[in-house]
Amino acid sequence: MTVYNLDIKDKKLFPNFTQLPYDNDYDVTFYKEDAESGILRPRHHWCFLVEITEIVPWLRPMYYAKDIDGQSVFIAFHTDDRSPHIARECKVGDTMAIMYAQSHAFMDGKIGIRVESHDYVKLLHCSLEKVLDVGEALISKSCHVCDKPAKSQCVNCAMKYCNKECQTADWKLRHKEECNIIGRCFLRWRCFDWWKFEFFRTP
Ligand SMILES: [Zn+2]
Ligand SMILES: [Zn+2]
């Protein structure tokens, strides 16, 4: 299986709120016209990462969150079933990953994200800072603990280690949890080339 390098610092793949395409515009940096159908298709995959800062009590899931640069973002789910599992599971401090997010102007004048399908949303029960740290560490070629050249790696997420001692110690200390929450998610994300769009991917 090919594991692609996925750079979480690349703002084209992980844009902040201001960089997202607007849902009423044809943004040529994110979309291109399909030659046969004339329908707009993404040029590449992208994912909007936010940390939930406030749960808005309402009939459907609604949140305030902060993006990767700390900007506050309003997020509202407008899904047919009102996404009860999201409402149940999402806590303040969780990270939400929204594939192909676009900014939207709501009727009341708010600008935010209107989620129409929770298939493209993944909840990670950890902070955004942790997700960014682990995401960055995953593309490093040196040991996650001591920065020496790596000779070993985690079977679940391919995190690199210099030797089994570092790996075993780190598993007990922190990696067991970060691997289960973030590592596995990233391994799935790294199974495809984010620069090549063939079809919409769920996170
Ligand atoms: Zn080491
Ligand atoms: Zn791992």
mmCIF file of C-alpha atoms and ligand atoms in Angstrom:
data_model
loop_
_atom_site.group_PDB
_atom_site.id
_atom_site.type_symbol
_atom_site.label_atom_id
_atom_site.label_comp_id
_atom_site.label_asym_id
_atom_site.label_seq_id
_atom_site.Cartn_x
_atom_site.Cartn_y
_atom_site.Cartn_z
ATOM 1 C CA MET A 1 0.000 0.000 0.000
ATOM 2 C CA THR A 2 1.294 3.449 -0.887
ATOM 3 C CA VAL A 3 1.391 5.881 2.007
ATOM 4 C CA TYR A 4 1.420 9.451 0.751
ATOM 5 C CA ASN A 5 3.093 12.302 2.537
ATOM 6 C CA LEU A 6 0.366 14.595 3.754
ATOM 7 C CA ASP A 7 1.585 18.005 4.854
ATOM 8 C CA ILE A 8 -0.827 19.344 7.458
ATOM 9 C CA LYS A 9 0.871 22.748 7.172
ATOM 10 C CA ASP A 10 -0.076 23.054 3.503
ATOM 11 C CA LYS A 11 -2.823 25.674 3.499
ATOM 12 C CA LYS A 12 -4.145 24.485 0.140
ATOM 13 C CA LEU A 13 -5.031 21.130 1.695
ATOM 14 C CA PHE A 14 -5.816 22.430 5.195
ATOM 15 C CA PRO A 15 -7.011 25.990 4.643
ATOM 16 C CA ASN A 16 -8.006 28.440 7.340
ATOM 17 C CA PHE A 17 -11.480 29.960 7.270
ATOM 18 C CA THR A 18 -10.579 32.981 5.144
ATOM 19 C CA GLN A 19 -8.950 30.768 2.532
ATOM 20 C CA LEU A 20 -11.987 28.526 2.022
ATOM 21 C CA PRO A 21 -13.955 28.847 -1.213
ATOM 22 C CA TYR A 22 -17.257 30.700 -0.910
ATOM 23 C CA ASP A 23 -20.253 28.497 -1.768
ATOM 24 C CA ASN A 24 -21.762 31.068 -4.100
ATOM 25 C CA ASP A 25 -18.636 31.593 -6.181
ATOM 26 C CA TYR A 26 -16.644 29.648 -8.711
ATOM 27 C CA ASP A 27 -13.284 29.648 -6.972
ATOM 28 C CA VAL A 28 -10.736 28.593 -9.583
ATOM 29 C CA THR A 29 -8.111 27.754 -6.974
ATOM 30 C CA PHE A 30 -10.350 24.970 -5.613
ATOM 31 C CA TYR A 31 -12.505 24.028 -8.596
ATOM 32 C CA LYS A 32 -12.290 23.435 -12.302
ATOM 33 C CA GLU A 33 -14.908 22.716 -14.906
ATOM 34 C CA ASP A 34 -15.261 19.124 -16.020
ATOM 35 C CA ALA A 35 -14.694 19.140 -19.780
ATOM 36 C CA GLU A 36 -17.511 16.681 -20.552
ATOM 37 C CA SER A 37 -20.268 17.561 -18.084
ATOM 38 C CA GLY A 38 -19.515 21.231 -17.479
ATOM 39 C CA ILE A 39 -19.933 20.544 -13.740
ATOM 40 C CA LEU A 40 -17.415 22.029 -11.336
ATOM 41 C CA ARG A 41 -15.089 19.490 -9.765
ATOM 42 C CA PRO A 42 -12.550 20.035 -7.008
ATOM 43 C CA ARG A 43 -8.967 20.328 -8.228
ATOM 44 C CA HIS A 44 -7.734 18.531 -5.128
ATOM 45 C CA HIS A 45 -9.003 17.331 -1.743
ATOM 46 C CA TRP A 46 -9.059 19.704 1.190
ATOM 47 C CA CYS A 47 -10.100 19.539 4.819
ATOM 48 C CA PHE A 48 -11.133 22.317 7.188
ATOM 49 C CA LEU A 49 -9.935 21.717 10.747
ATOM 50 C CA VAL A 50 -11.535 23.490 13.707
ATOM 51 C CA GLU A 51 -11.683 23.101 17.456
ATOM 52 C CA ILE A 52 -15.123 23.437 19.042
ATOM 53 C CA THR A 53 -15.196 26.345 21.503
ATOM 54 C CA GLU A 54 -18.917 26.670 22.200
ATOM 55 C CA ILE A 55 -22.028 24.577 21.695
ATOM 56 C CA VAL A 56 -25.019 26.693 20.660
ATOM 57 C CA PRO A 57 -28.219 25.242 22.136
ATOM 58 C CA TRP A 58 -30.520 24.780 19.166
ATOM 59 C CA LEU A 59 -32.701 22.228 17.344
ATOM 60 C CA ARG A 60 -29.799 21.128 15.187
ATOM 61 C CA PRO A 61 -26.062 20.990 15.941
ATOM 62 C CA MET A 62 -24.585 24.492 15.942
ATOM 63 C CA TYR A 63 -21.175 25.508 17.185
ATOM 64 C CA TYR A 64 -18.624 28.197 17.497
ATOM 65 C CA ALA A 65 -15.140 26.966 16.781
ATOM 66 C CA LYS A 66 -11.627 28.251 16.103
ATOM 67 C CA ASP A 67 -9.713 27.461 12.938
ATOM 68 C CA ILE A 68 -6.011 26.585 12.592
ATOM 69 C CA ASP A 69 -5.106 30.275 12.881
ATOM 70 C CA GLY A 70 -7.371 30.951 15.861
ATOM 71 C CA GLN A 71 -10.135 32.705 13.929
ATOM 72 C CA SER A 72 -13.651 32.186 15.282
ATOM 73 C CA VAL A 73 -16.008 30.301 12.947
ATOM 74 C CA PHE A 74 -19.737 29.592 13.181
ATOM 75 C CA ILE A 75 -20.738 26.058 12.124
ATOM 76 C CA ALA A 76 -24.324 24.897 11.558
ATOM 77 C CA PHE A 77 -25.523 21.433 10.560
ATOM 78 C CA HIS A 78 -28.371 21.500 8.060
ATOM 79 C CA THR A 79 -28.629 17.775 7.534
ATOM 80 C CA ASP A 80 -31.917 15.917 6.914
ATOM 81 C CA ASP A 81 -31.763 13.968 10.176
ATOM 82 C CA ARG A 82 -30.140 16.838 12.153
ATOM 83 C CA SER A 83 -27.125 14.588 12.827
ATOM 84 C CA PRO A 84 -28.067 13.280 16.303
ATOM 85 C CA HIS A 85 -24.741 11.407 16.696
ATOM 86 C CA ILE A 86 -22.794 14.640 16.170
ATOM 87 C CA ALA A 87 -24.998 16.415 18.725
ATOM 88 C CA ARG A 88 -24.427 13.559 21.177
ATOM 89 C CA GLU A 89 -20.691 13.112 20.715
ATOM 90 C CA CYS A 90 -19.329 16.590 20.066
ATOM 91 C CA LYS A 91 -17.833 18.285 23.120
ATOM 92 C CA VAL A 92 -16.094 21.623 23.647
ATOM 93 C CA GLY A 93 -12.389 21.065 22.963
ATOM 94 C CA ASP A 94 -12.956 18.409 20.267
ATOM 95 C CA THR A 95 -11.547 18.827 16.795
ATOM 96 C CA MET A 96 -13.859 18.674 13.813
ATOM 97 C CA ALA A 97 -12.534 17.796 10.361
ATOM 98 C CA ILE A 98 -14.804 18.921 7.531
ATOM 99 C CA MET A 99 -13.895 17.791 4.018
ATOM 100 C CA TYR A 100 -14.562 20.224 1.147
ATOM 101 C CA ALA A 101 -15.846 22.927 3.531
ATOM 102 C CA GLN A 102 -16.996 26.166 1.933
ATOM 103 C CA SER A 103 -17.860 29.439 3.582
ATOM 104 C CA HIS A 104 -21.521 30.369 3.565
ATOM 105 C CA ALA A 105 -23.546 33.530 4.205
ATOM 106 C CA PHE A 106 -26.456 32.676 6.495
ATOM 107 C CA MET A 107 -29.834 34.464 6.362
ATOM 108 C CA ASP A 108 -29.070 36.383 9.559
ATOM 109 C CA GLY A 109 -25.877 37.796 8.087
ATOM 110 C CA LYS A 110 -23.468 35.406 9.819
ATOM 111 C CA ILE A 111 -20.647 33.966 7.733
ATOM 112 C CA GLY A 112 -19.695 30.414 8.579
ATOM 113 C CA ILE A 113 -19.895 26.809 7.491
ATOM 114 C CA ARG A 114 -23.187 25.179 6.546
ATOM 115 C CA VAL A 115 -22.743 21.414 6.839
ATOM 116 C CA GLU A 116 -25.161 19.603 4.543
ATOM 117 C CA SER A 117 -23.866 16.067 4.966
ATOM 118 C CA HIS A 118 -22.207 14.656 8.061
ATOM 119 C CA ASP A 119 -20.581 11.990 5.843
ATOM 120 C CA TYR A 120 -17.833 14.549 5.261
ATOM 121 C CA VAL A 121 -17.372 15.359 8.937
ATOM 122 C CA LYS A 122 -15.121 13.543 11.377
ATOM 123 C CA LEU A 123 -14.906 14.232 15.097
ATOM 124 C CA LEU A 124 -11.611 13.748 16.877
ATOM 125 C CA HIS A 125 -11.863 13.811 20.657
ATOM 126 C CA CYS A 126 -8.706 15.857 21.199
ATOM 127 C CA SER A 127 -7.505 19.429 20.740
ATOM 128 C CA LEU A 128 -6.654 20.927 17.365
ATOM 129 C CA GLU A 129 -3.153 21.681 18.647
ATOM 130 C CA LYS A 130 -2.638 17.964 19.292
ATOM 131 C CA VAL A 131 -3.932 17.057 15.822
ATOM 132 C CA LEU A 132 -1.546 19.544 14.209
ATOM 133 C CA ASP A 133 1.400 18.328 16.330
ATOM 134 C CA VAL A 134 0.800 14.654 15.540
ATOM 135 C CA GLY A 135 0.045 15.411 11.884
ATOM 136 C CA GLU A 136 3.363 17.197 11.595
ATOM 137 C CA ALA A 137 5.267 14.484 13.478
ATOM 138 C CA LEU A 138 3.840 11.838 11.124
ATOM 139 C CA ILE A 139 5.635 13.245 8.098
ATOM 140 C CA SER A 140 8.938 13.556 9.930
ATOM 141 C CA LYS A 141 11.628 11.019 9.099
ATOM 142 C CA SER A 142 13.202 11.165 12.534
ATOM 143 C CA CYS A 143 12.264 9.597 15.870
ATOM 144 C CA HIS A 144 9.058 10.984 17.440
ATOM 145 C CA VAL A 145 10.821 10.978 20.814
ATOM 146 C CA CYS A 146 14.483 11.865 20.372
ATOM 147 C CA ASP A 147 14.847 13.104 16.750
ATOM 148 C CA LYS A 148 17.473 10.477 15.842
ATOM 149 C CA PRO A 149 17.164 8.881 12.379
ATOM 150 C CA ALA A 150 14.224 6.467 12.363
ATOM 151 C CA LYS A 151 14.619 2.718 11.945
ATOM 152 C CA SER A 152 11.272 1.559 13.265
ATOM 153 C CA GLN A 153 7.659 2.630 12.921
ATOM 154 C CA CYS A 154 4.214 2.226 14.492
ATOM 155 C CA VAL A 155 2.229 -0.478 12.668
ATOM 156 C CA ASN A 156 -1.025 1.459 12.975
ATOM 157 C CA CYS A 157 -0.019 4.925 11.876
ATOM 158 C CA ALA A 158 3.585 4.739 10.622
ATOM 159 C CA MET A 159 4.913 7.162 13.283
ATOM 160 C CA LYS A 160 8.727 6.924 13.162
ATOM 161 C CA TYR A 161 11.083 5.836 15.965
ATOM 162 C CA CYS A 162 14.842 5.325 16.210
ATOM 163 C CA ASN A 163 14.455 1.996 18.023
ATOM 164 C CA LYS A 164 12.023 -0.240 19.887
ATOM 165 C CA GLU A 165 12.953 1.298 23.253
ATOM 166 C CA CYS A 166 11.824 4.770 22.217
ATOM 167 C CA GLN A 167 8.736 3.273 20.585
ATOM 168 C CA THR A 168 7.697 1.206 23.612
ATOM 169 C CA ALA A 169 8.277 4.058 26.050
ATOM 170 C CA ASP A 170 6.304 6.480 23.875
ATOM 171 C CA TRP A 171 3.431 4.013 23.454
ATOM 172 C CA LYS A 172 2.919 3.908 27.203
ATOM 173 C CA LEU A 173 3.458 7.606 27.729
ATOM 174 C CA ARG A 174 1.317 9.156 24.976
ATOM 175 C CA HIS A 175 1.274 7.363 21.646
ATOM 176 C CA LYS A 176 -1.392 4.769 22.483
ATOM 177 C CA GLU A 177 -3.963 7.526 22.797
ATOM 178 C CA GLU A 178 -2.721 9.767 19.978
ATOM 179 C CA CYS A 179 -2.393 6.756 17.682
ATOM 180 C CA ASN A 180 -5.985 5.641 18.284
ATOM 181 C CA ILE A 181 -7.465 9.088 17.880
ATOM 182 C CA ILE A 182 -5.258 10.835 15.334
ATOM 183 C CA GLY A 183 -2.779 8.304 13.919
ATOM 184 C CA ARG A 184 -5.373 5.973 12.433
ATOM 185 C CA CYS A 185 -7.268 8.883 10.973
ATOM 186 C CA PHE A 186 -4.114 10.187 9.303
ATOM 187 C CA LEU A 187 -3.223 6.762 7.970
ATOM 188 C CA ARG A 188 -6.584 6.713 6.201
ATOM 189 C CA TRP A 189 -5.960 10.222 4.881
ATOM 190 C CA ARG A 190 -2.518 9.199 3.675
ATOM 191 C CA CYS A 191 -3.898 6.310 1.603
ATOM 192 C CA PHE A 192 -4.739 8.662 -1.238
ATOM 193 C CA ASP A 193 -3.090 11.509 -3.068
ATOM 194 C CA TRP A 194 -4.728 14.746 -1.899
ATOM 195 C CA TRP A 195 -3.546 16.517 -5.035
ATOM 196 C CA LYS A 196 -5.465 14.176 -7.299
ATOM 197 C CA PHE A 197 -9.253 14.395 -7.172
ATOM 198 C CA GLU A 198 -11.162 11.407 -8.562
ATOM 199 C CA PHE A 199 -14.199 11.418 -6.247
ATOM 200 C CA PHE A 200 -15.303 12.945 -2.948
ATOM 201 C CA ARG A 201 -13.606 11.250 0.009
ATOM 202 C CA THR A 202 -15.090 10.883 3.469
ATOM 203 C CA PRO A 203 -12.644 11.837 6.229
HETATM 204 ZN ZN ZN B 1 14.354 7.771 19.648
HETATM 205 ZN ZN ZN B 2 0.694 4.898 15.915
#
